[in-house]
């Protein structure tokens, strides 16, 4: 009898344990990629995503299978390796310029190119003949942005909820921004750029300046009008809190630090003109202060971690899906590339200012796969707002999913004395 009682009690404890320790986890979604850097949802087909490879190839993932043909191959036009290569992909909003998409890569000289393409009659194949490289600074301007060093090329580009294209530019490389480019108003490096690419195909430069950009007209700084924000070191992935799923359109940036601190920067919707402080500040700490910043005030990060925790931040997304449950709604997920760690934080929004306060750090590394995650180069979201991890070193894409269904609670149990 005691054995039967112990068995029943054990079953009850097991059920309670499952319910109390339910965890998120990952499921392998696709594999076999070479140095993948991004996972991008097709805005026209919920069953299609694109995987950007650093070597210049964009692969197609359709209905659970990786297709043999590339969507686009720019490998002959790039220099790849280290922090160079094909670094970003963004599709124009469907109602703005159907079929257009943009890529960011370092060319054979190591400089940044933002190129516009169109899809072919087959939406899973790009029309390579449609390529147009945006020209910076007018019709006579260069079709690339000079990169003085091989690192800190940024590379992420995203269409914001406002329909404009945002481009995250690193500071040009080396260490501690020796040219102080992130604070130089005449440089595009070390900045967040914001441009309107909804122009005719024959437009000479491929974009125009949004009239509400903060430095239109130059002002006292005589700043480049493409600039949306100053003071970034190497914004390795940024995203918007999706207003279509209850988000507030805020821009959240993961900015890679120098030797000590990694940071998360937060910008309420349409709050351009901020200075995030690099190189004067690394995270919330003084760094190189021999030259004053371009302007004040400096905007502090909402979160930072030091290099005892990790070595290079990978920015992620504010979660707005359904599969992970209500406890994860509004939490910001991010990772560390070097140590392969994944965390989320709660964002508490001040309704009067739109500013966010970060708290309640939770690490998810072990439950998502631990060391098997490898170096996490990016996050992605699908058509349902569900989250994905891109493993650079393992060549795979992992979907973050909710806990397995708990076993049904036993019924009709009787403890026999």
Tab-separated table of C-alpha atoms in Angstrom:
chain	number	residue	atom	x	y	z
A	1	UNK	CA	0.000	0.000	0.000
A	2	UNK	CA	2.808	2.380	0.857
A	3	UNK	CA	4.309	1.776	-2.593
A	4	UNK	CA	1.016	2.677	-4.289
A	5	UNK	CA	0.660	5.814	-2.148
A	6	UNK	CA	4.213	6.884	-3.022
A	7	UNK	CA	3.526	6.313	-6.720
A	8	UNK	CA	0.404	8.483	-6.672
A	9	UNK	CA	2.063	11.262	-4.707
A	10	UNK	CA	5.044	11.100	-7.062
A	11	UNK	CA	2.759	11.503	-10.062
A	12	UNK	CA	1.113	14.547	-8.505
A	13	UNK	CA	4.481	16.132	-7.681
A	14	UNK	CA	5.692	15.477	-11.230
A	15	UNK	CA	2.670	17.239	-12.704
A	16	UNK	CA	3.140	20.260	-10.465
A	17	UNK	CA	6.866	20.316	-11.280
A	18	UNK	CA	6.180	20.442	-15.024
A	19	UNK	CA	3.749	23.303	-14.541
A	20	UNK	CA	6.117	25.294	-12.333
A	21	UNK	CA	9.218	24.783	-14.439
A	22	UNK	CA	7.747	25.175	-17.914
A	23	UNK	CA	10.442	26.684	-20.146
A	24	UNK	CA	10.815	28.083	-23.626
A	25	UNK	CA	12.975	26.043	-25.967
A	26	UNK	CA	14.192	25.923	-29.554
A	27	UNK	CA	13.395	23.788	-32.555
A	28	UNK	CA	15.787	23.427	-35.470
A	29	UNK	CA	14.085	25.142	-38.378
A	30	UNK	CA	16.729	24.961	-41.102
A	31	UNK	CA	20.408	24.088	-41.433
A	32	UNK	CA	23.233	23.874	-43.945
A	33	UNK	CA	23.856	27.606	-44.299
A	34	UNK	CA	27.304	29.167	-44.589
A	35	UNK	CA	27.930	31.917	-42.040
A	36	UNK	CA	24.302	33.119	-41.883
A	37	UNK	CA	23.780	36.662	-40.635
A	38	UNK	CA	20.055	37.374	-40.987
A	39	UNK	CA	16.635	35.731	-41.210
A	40	UNK	CA	14.122	37.938	-43.035
A	41	UNK	CA	10.410	37.335	-43.524
A	42	UNK	CA	8.995	37.676	-47.038
A	43	UNK	CA	6.318	40.409	-46.730
A	44	UNK	CA	4.292	38.868	-49.582
A	45	UNK	CA	4.273	35.186	-48.563
A	46	UNK	CA	3.952	33.983	-44.981
A	47	UNK	CA	5.515	30.653	-45.917
A	48	UNK	CA	8.788	32.159	-47.185
A	49	UNK	CA	11.793	33.522	-45.352
A	50	UNK	CA	15.225	34.516	-46.622
A	51	UNK	CA	18.561	33.697	-45.001
A	52	UNK	CA	21.412	36.131	-45.671
A	53	UNK	CA	24.861	34.563	-45.853
A	54	UNK	CA	27.977	36.642	-45.313
A	55	UNK	CA	29.538	35.163	-48.466
A	56	UNK	CA	27.072	37.005	-50.700
A	57	UNK	CA	24.314	34.440	-51.152
A	58	UNK	CA	20.688	34.865	-50.047
A	59	UNK	CA	18.963	31.507	-49.605
A	60	UNK	CA	15.236	30.801	-49.707
A	61	UNK	CA	13.457	28.898	-46.945
A	62	UNK	CA	9.977	27.949	-48.145
A	63	UNK	CA	7.395	25.848	-46.305
A	64	UNK	CA	10.012	24.067	-44.226
A	65	UNK	CA	12.602	23.444	-46.952
A	66	UNK	CA	15.717	25.259	-48.140
A	67	UNK	CA	15.434	25.724	-51.899
A	68	UNK	CA	18.448	24.846	-54.063
A	69	UNK	CA	18.474	28.128	-56.014
A	70	UNK	CA	19.667	31.376	-54.445
A	71	UNK	CA	17.305	34.323	-54.308
A	72	UNK	CA	20.335	36.546	-54.977
A	73	UNK	CA	24.066	36.026	-55.420
A	74	UNK	CA	26.311	39.101	-55.095
A	75	UNK	CA	29.418	37.147	-54.147
A	76	UNK	CA	31.370	38.533	-57.117
A	77	UNK	CA	30.704	42.107	-55.953
A	78	UNK	CA	31.780	41.830	-52.322
A	79	UNK	CA	34.721	41.364	-50.032
A	80	UNK	CA	33.804	38.842	-47.347
A	81	UNK	CA	35.534	37.791	-44.153
A	82	UNK	CA	35.936	39.148	-40.649
A	83	UNK	CA	33.247	41.821	-40.358
A	84	UNK	CA	32.896	42.317	-44.120
A	85	UNK	CA	30.514	40.732	-46.576
A	86	UNK	CA	26.804	40.720	-47.341
A	87	UNK	CA	25.413	42.127	-44.099
A	88	UNK	CA	21.738	43.016	-44.468
A	89	UNK	CA	18.485	42.681	-46.429
A	90	UNK	CA	15.234	44.656	-46.295
A	91	UNK	CA	12.075	44.458	-48.390
A	92	UNK	CA	10.181	47.624	-49.199
A	93	UNK	CA	6.657	47.871	-47.745
A	94	UNK	CA	4.147	46.253	-50.085
A	95	UNK	CA	2.146	49.435	-50.626
A	96	UNK	CA	5.214	51.601	-51.303
A	97	UNK	CA	7.326	49.891	-53.967
A	98	UNK	CA	6.158	46.340	-54.681
A	99	UNK	CA	8.980	43.986	-55.561
A	100	UNK	CA	11.803	46.243	-54.413
A	101	UNK	CA	14.372	45.157	-51.879
A	102	UNK	CA	17.674	46.512	-50.593
A	103	UNK	CA	20.918	44.887	-49.529
A	104	UNK	CA	23.911	46.218	-47.608
A	105	UNK	CA	27.362	44.824	-48.368
A	106	UNK	CA	31.033	45.733	-48.407
A	107	UNK	CA	32.339	45.913	-51.959
A	108	UNK	CA	35.638	44.515	-53.241
A	109	UNK	CA	37.423	47.573	-51.824
A	110	UNK	CA	35.778	47.123	-48.418
A	111	UNK	CA	33.421	50.105	-48.693
A	112	UNK	CA	29.706	50.045	-47.858
A	113	UNK	CA	27.238	49.734	-50.723
A	114	UNK	CA	23.464	49.926	-50.332
A	115	UNK	CA	21.999	48.422	-53.503
A	116	UNK	CA	18.410	48.347	-54.717
A	117	UNK	CA	17.006	45.391	-56.645
A	118	UNK	CA	13.651	44.106	-57.830
A	119	UNK	CA	12.277	40.619	-57.821
A	120	UNK	CA	11.958	38.895	-61.162
A	121	UNK	CA	8.701	37.448	-62.491
A	122	UNK	CA	9.476	34.574	-60.133
A	123	UNK	CA	9.206	36.161	-56.662
A	124	UNK	CA	11.795	33.714	-55.328
A	125	UNK	CA	14.446	34.952	-57.754
A	126	UNK	CA	15.907	38.456	-57.828
A	127	UNK	CA	16.291	40.369	-61.066
A	128	UNK	CA	20.055	40.936	-60.985
A	129	UNK	CA	19.830	43.366	-63.892
A	130	UNK	CA	17.712	45.743	-61.802
A	131	UNK	CA	20.584	46.617	-59.454
A	132	UNK	CA	21.050	50.288	-58.599
A	133	UNK	CA	23.563	51.449	-56.003
A	134	UNK	CA	22.361	54.415	-53.962
A	135	UNK	CA	24.498	57.521	-54.456
A	136	UNK	CA	25.406	59.450	-51.339
A	137	UNK	CA	25.286	63.229	-51.348
A	138	UNK	CA	23.628	63.975	-54.665
A	139	UNK	CA	23.727	62.832	-58.270
A	140	UNK	CA	27.479	63.406	-58.405
A	141	UNK	CA	28.051	61.621	-55.129
A	142	UNK	CA	29.748	58.309	-54.582
A	143	UNK	CA	27.881	55.020	-54.955
A	144	UNK	CA	29.483	53.776	-51.748
A	145	UNK	CA	30.359	54.975	-48.251
A	146	UNK	CA	34.084	54.811	-47.608
A	147	UNK	CA	35.132	52.481	-44.807
A	148	UNK	CA	38.601	53.433	-43.522
A	149	UNK	CA	39.128	50.123	-41.703
A	150	UNK	CA	37.859	46.582	-42.139
A	151	UNK	CA	35.704	46.380	-39.015
A	152	UNK	CA	32.597	48.145	-37.691
A	153	UNK	CA	30.646	48.194	-40.932
A	154	UNK	CA	27.229	47.969	-39.257
A	155	UNK	CA	25.138	46.511	-42.052
A	156	UNK	CA	21.616	46.205	-40.700
A	157	UNK	CA	18.866	47.963	-42.636
A	158	UNK	CA	15.151	47.945	-41.839
A	159	UNK	CA	12.047	49.753	-43.000
A	160	UNK	CA	10.493	51.517	-40.045
A	161	UNK	CA	6.765	51.747	-39.308
A	162	UNK	CA	6.934	55.172	-40.975
A	163	UNK	CA	7.920	53.576	-44.306
A	164	UNK	CA	11.435	55.019	-44.322
A	165	UNK	CA	14.623	52.972	-44.604
A	166	UNK	CA	16.883	52.990	-41.540
A	167	UNK	CA	20.552	52.055	-41.897
A	168	UNK	CA	22.890	51.412	-38.986
A	169	UNK	CA	26.429	52.574	-39.768
A	170	UNK	CA	29.434	51.587	-37.678
A	171	UNK	CA	32.114	54.133	-36.826
A	172	UNK	CA	34.523	53.051	-39.568
A	173	UNK	CA	36.558	50.679	-37.474
A	174	UNK	CA	39.891	50.298	-35.727
A	175	UNK	CA	39.610	50.888	-31.968
A	176	UNK	CA	38.154	53.818	-30.050
A	177	UNK	CA	37.101	55.538	-33.303
A	178	UNK	CA	40.461	57.230	-34.014
A	179	UNK	CA	38.902	59.680	-36.485
A	180	UNK	CA	36.090	60.539	-34.038
A	181	UNK	CA	33.716	59.859	-36.926
A	182	UNK	CA	30.708	58.946	-34.795
A	183	UNK	CA	30.636	62.555	-33.522
A	184	UNK	CA	31.500	64.203	-36.845
A	185	UNK	CA	28.434	65.894	-38.415
A	186	UNK	CA	29.898	65.603	-41.920
A	187	UNK	CA	30.379	61.817	-41.677
A	188	UNK	CA	27.727	59.147	-42.214
A	189	UNK	CA	29.757	56.678	-40.151
A	190	UNK	CA	28.820	56.039	-36.534
A	191	UNK	CA	25.247	57.117	-37.210
A	192	UNK	CA	21.736	55.849	-37.727
A	193	UNK	CA	20.613	57.003	-41.161
A	194	UNK	CA	17.002	57.484	-42.301
A	195	UNK	CA	16.107	57.919	-45.954
A	196	UNK	CA	13.048	57.813	-48.196
A	197	UNK	CA	13.646	55.289	-50.976
A	198	UNK	CA	10.115	55.497	-52.378
A	199	UNK	CA	11.326	57.334	-55.466
A	200	UNK	CA	11.108	56.660	-59.196
A	201	UNK	CA	13.509	54.179	-60.765
A	202	UNK	CA	15.195	56.985	-62.694
A	203	UNK	CA	15.877	59.075	-59.576
A	204	UNK	CA	19.565	59.992	-59.825
A	205	UNK	CA	20.531	59.060	-56.250
A	206	UNK	CA	17.850	56.514	-55.344
A	207	UNK	CA	16.484	58.292	-52.295
A	208	UNK	CA	15.311	61.587	-50.892
A	209	UNK	CA	15.516	63.099	-47.440
A	210	UNK	CA	12.434	62.762	-45.213
A	211	UNK	CA	11.314	66.292	-44.388
A	212	UNK	CA	11.187	65.568	-40.651
A	213	UNK	CA	14.750	64.260	-40.374
A	214	UNK	CA	16.333	66.121	-37.449
A	215	UNK	CA	19.223	67.670	-39.380
A	216	UNK	CA	17.429	68.814	-42.527
A	217	UNK	CA	19.011	72.131	-43.433
A	218	UNK	CA	22.121	71.286	-41.424
A	219	UNK	CA	21.384	73.631	-38.543
A	220	UNK	CA	24.221	74.893	-36.381
A	221	UNK	CA	26.006	71.557	-36.749
A	222	UNK	CA	25.860	71.606	-40.567
A	223	UNK	CA	25.126	67.886	-40.276
A	224	UNK	CA	24.381	65.526	-43.155
A	225	UNK	CA	20.595	65.432	-43.688
A	226	UNK	CA	20.540	61.623	-43.936
A	227	UNK	CA	21.510	61.377	-40.263
A	228	UNK	CA	18.824	60.305	-37.821
A	229	UNK	CA	21.026	59.812	-34.728
A	230	UNK	CA	24.668	60.236	-33.689
A	231	UNK	CA	27.109	58.336	-31.533
A	232	UNK	CA	26.953	54.632	-32.453
A	233	UNK	CA	29.983	52.353	-32.467
A	234	UNK	CA	28.725	49.310	-34.359
A	235	UNK	CA	24.949	48.836	-34.204
A	236	UNK	CA	24.755	45.081	-34.694
A	237	UNK	CA	21.057	44.582	-35.214
A	238	UNK	CA	18.225	46.921	-34.353
A	239	UNK	CA	14.471	46.579	-34.660
A	240	UNK	CA	11.179	48.354	-34.140
A	241	UNK	CA	8.546	47.370	-31.600
A	242	UNK	CA	5.900	46.195	-34.066
A	243	UNK	CA	2.835	48.485	-33.918
A	244	UNK	CA	0.837	45.965	-35.927
A	245	UNK	CA	1.020	43.592	-32.959
A	246	UNK	CA	0.526	46.030	-30.122
A	247	UNK	CA	4.006	47.567	-30.044
A	248	UNK	CA	4.748	51.277	-29.783
A	249	UNK	CA	7.071	51.685	-32.826
A	250	UNK	CA	10.108	52.338	-30.609
A	251	UNK	CA	13.550	51.713	-32.090
A	252	UNK	CA	15.729	49.371	-29.999
A	253	UNK	CA	19.435	49.098	-30.849
A	254	UNK	CA	22.108	46.634	-29.794
A	255	UNK	CA	25.384	48.601	-30.003
A	256	UNK	CA	28.655	46.685	-29.730
A	257	UNK	CA	31.130	48.053	-27.193
A	258	UNK	CA	34.894	48.471	-27.188
A	259	UNK	CA	36.660	46.636	-24.372
A	260	UNK	CA	34.296	46.844	-21.438
A	261	UNK	CA	30.555	47.341	-22.055
A	262	UNK	CA	27.809	46.219	-24.436
A	263	UNK	CA	24.648	48.294	-24.577
A	264	UNK	CA	20.967	48.423	-25.505
A	265	UNK	CA	19.691	51.817	-26.663
A	266	UNK	CA	16.023	52.760	-26.738
A	267	UNK	CA	14.372	55.451	-28.803
A	268	UNK	CA	10.640	56.260	-28.596
A	269	UNK	CA	8.850	56.494	-31.928
A	270	UNK	CA	10.032	59.342	-34.173
A	271	UNK	CA	12.396	60.677	-31.511
A	272	UNK	CA	15.316	61.364	-33.861
A	273	UNK	CA	18.300	63.604	-33.238
A	274	UNK	CA	19.656	61.680	-30.275
A	275	UNK	CA	23.350	61.316	-29.515
A	276	UNK	CA	24.155	57.902	-28.048
A	277	UNK	CA	27.559	59.075	-26.947
A	278	UNK	CA	30.237	57.000	-28.641
A	279	UNK	CA	33.260	57.560	-28.462
A	280	UNK	CA	32.890	59.823	-25.428
A	281	UNK	CA	30.889	57.109	-23.719
A	282	UNK	CA	31.007	53.338	-23.793
A	283	UNK	CA	27.741	52.163	-22.340
A	284	UNK	CA	27.002	54.489	-19.424
A	285	UNK	CA	30.695	55.175	-18.747
A	286	UNK	CA	33.231	57.779	-19.843
A	287	UNK	CA	35.551	56.550	-22.570
A	288	UNK	CA	37.587	58.922	-24.781
A	289	UNK	CA	36.746	62.418	-23.578
A	290	UNK	CA	39.619	64.465	-25.042
A	291	UNK	CA	37.254	65.953	-27.653
A	292	UNK	CA	33.793	67.159	-26.711
A	293	UNK	CA	30.820	65.403	-28.294
A	294	UNK	CA	29.115	67.006	-31.261
A	295	UNK	CA	26.242	68.119	-29.039
A	296	UNK	CA	24.504	67.404	-25.755
A	297	UNK	CA	22.711	65.797	-24.069
A	298	UNK	CA	24.017	62.277	-24.518
A	299	UNK	CA	21.396	59.545	-24.343
A	300	UNK	CA	22.318	56.755	-21.948
A	301	UNK	CA	21.579	53.113	-22.714
A	302	UNK	CA	18.657	51.452	-20.976
A	303	UNK	CA	20.743	48.317	-20.402
A	304	UNK	CA	24.404	47.339	-20.435
A	305	UNK	CA	26.576	44.398	-19.481
A	306	UNK	CA	30.313	44.139	-19.035
A	307	UNK	CA	32.800	41.758	-20.584
A	308	UNK	CA	32.739	39.364	-17.687
A	309	UNK	CA	29.313	38.406	-19.091
A	310	UNK	CA	29.917	38.474	-22.848
A	311	UNK	CA	31.904	40.164	-25.556
A	312	UNK	CA	29.687	41.418	-28.415
A	313	UNK	CA	25.968	42.140	-28.307
A	314	UNK	CA	23.504	40.917	-30.924
A	315	UNK	CA	20.381	43.048	-30.829
A	316	UNK	CA	17.007	41.351	-31.065
A	317	UNK	CA	13.293	42.103	-30.869
A	318	UNK	CA	10.551	43.099	-28.507
A	319	UNK	CA	8.446	39.947	-28.456
A	320	UNK	CA	4.923	40.372	-29.877
A	321	UNK	CA	4.063	36.800	-30.847
A	322	UNK	CA	1.719	34.380	-29.097
A	323	UNK	CA	3.515	31.039	-28.805
A	324	UNK	CA	5.616	31.936	-25.754
A	325	UNK	CA	2.674	33.041	-23.644
A	326	UNK	CA	1.618	36.307	-22.067
A	327	UNK	CA	4.563	36.441	-19.648
A	328	UNK	CA	6.878	37.199	-22.565
A	329	UNK	CA	4.744	39.889	-24.191
A	330	UNK	CA	6.725	43.128	-24.455
A	331	UNK	CA	10.020	41.606	-23.314
A	332	UNK	CA	13.108	42.459	-25.337
A	333	UNK	CA	15.249	39.499	-26.417
A	334	UNK	CA	18.943	39.935	-27.191
A	335	UNK	CA	22.089	37.798	-27.249
A	336	UNK	CA	25.859	37.821	-27.074
A	337	UNK	CA	27.696	36.661	-30.187
A	338	UNK	CA	30.966	35.727	-28.496
A	339	UNK	CA	29.568	33.686	-25.610
A	340	UNK	CA	26.376	32.439	-27.279
A	341	UNK	CA	24.113	33.634	-24.472
A	342	UNK	CA	20.479	34.746	-24.752
A	343	UNK	CA	18.542	37.012	-22.382
A	344	UNK	CA	15.304	38.949	-22.189
A	345	UNK	CA	14.402	42.057	-20.207
A	346	UNK	CA	11.161	43.732	-19.260
A	347	UNK	CA	10.571	47.154	-20.775
A	348	UNK	CA	8.447	49.460	-18.644
A	349	UNK	CA	7.250	52.456	-20.658
A	350	UNK	CA	6.671	55.867	-19.098
A	351	UNK	CA	3.388	56.864	-20.703
A	352	UNK	CA	4.115	60.573	-20.351
A	353	UNK	CA	7.532	60.529	-22.058
A	354	UNK	CA	7.584	57.296	-24.061
A	355	UNK	CA	10.921	56.406	-22.489
A	356	UNK	CA	11.615	52.859	-21.343
A	357	UNK	CA	13.093	51.451	-18.160
A	358	UNK	CA	14.656	47.986	-18.405
A	359	UNK	CA	14.505	45.474	-15.569
A	360	UNK	CA	13.999	41.829	-14.687
A	361	UNK	CA	16.862	40.298	-16.660
A	362	UNK	CA	16.266	36.633	-17.407
A	363	UNK	CA	18.792	34.332	-19.070
A	364	UNK	CA	17.470	31.688	-21.465
A	365	UNK	CA	20.706	30.169	-22.752
A	366	UNK	CA	20.438	26.781	-21.093
A	367	UNK	CA	16.790	26.154	-21.906
A	368	UNK	CA	17.314	27.184	-25.543
A	369	UNK	CA	20.206	24.815	-26.102
A	370	UNK	CA	23.272	26.049	-24.219
A	371	UNK	CA	26.532	25.598	-26.077
A	372	UNK	CA	24.698	24.081	-29.035
A	373	UNK	CA	23.458	27.577	-29.940
A	374	UNK	CA	26.917	28.578	-31.155
A	375	UNK	CA	27.625	32.189	-32.090
A	376	UNK	CA	24.284	33.993	-32.417
A	377	UNK	CA	24.557	36.493	-35.261
A	378	UNK	CA	20.949	37.631	-35.471
A	379	UNK	CA	17.326	37.235	-34.482
A	380	UNK	CA	14.391	37.147	-36.865
A	381	UNK	CA	10.608	37.175	-36.752
A	382	UNK	CA	8.122	35.403	-38.987
A	383	UNK	CA	4.702	36.457	-40.220
A	384	UNK	CA	3.190	35.647	-36.830
A	385	UNK	CA	5.736	37.638	-34.854
A	386	UNK	CA	7.458	34.502	-33.556
A	387	UNK	CA	11.165	34.627	-32.790
A	388	UNK	CA	14.098	32.881	-34.461
A	389	UNK	CA	17.805	32.642	-33.668
A	390	UNK	CA	20.473	32.585	-36.356
A	391	UNK	CA	23.528	30.500	-35.446
A	392	UNK	CA	26.513	31.805	-37.379
A	393	UNK	CA	28.915	29.071	-36.360
A	394	UNK	CA	26.471	26.181	-36.720
A	395	UNK	CA	24.926	27.381	-39.981
A	396	UNK	CA	21.389	26.994	-38.679
A	397	UNK	CA	18.167	28.790	-37.883
A	398	UNK	CA	16.336	27.911	-34.661
A	399	UNK	CA	12.762	28.826	-33.807
A	400	UNK	CA	12.037	29.803	-30.204
A	401	UNK	CA	8.929	27.931	-29.130
A	402	UNK	CA	6.893	27.484	-25.987
A	403	UNK	CA	7.056	24.605	-23.549
A	404	UNK	CA	5.853	21.145	-24.487
A	405	UNK	CA	2.288	20.512	-23.479
A	406	UNK	CA	2.097	19.371	-19.887
A	407	UNK	CA	0.787	15.843	-19.382
A	408	UNK	CA	-2.856	15.788	-18.371
A	409	UNK	CA	-3.477	15.898	-14.665
A	410	UNK	CA	-4.411	12.409	-13.472
A	411	UNK	CA	-8.030	12.142	-12.435
A	412	UNK	CA	-9.846	9.692	-10.261
A	413	UNK	CA	-6.787	8.986	-8.113
A	414	UNK	CA	-7.364	7.688	-4.628
A	415	UNK	CA	-4.766	7.437	-1.918
A	416	UNK	CA	-5.281	4.078	-0.326
A	417	UNK	CA	-4.398	3.979	3.368
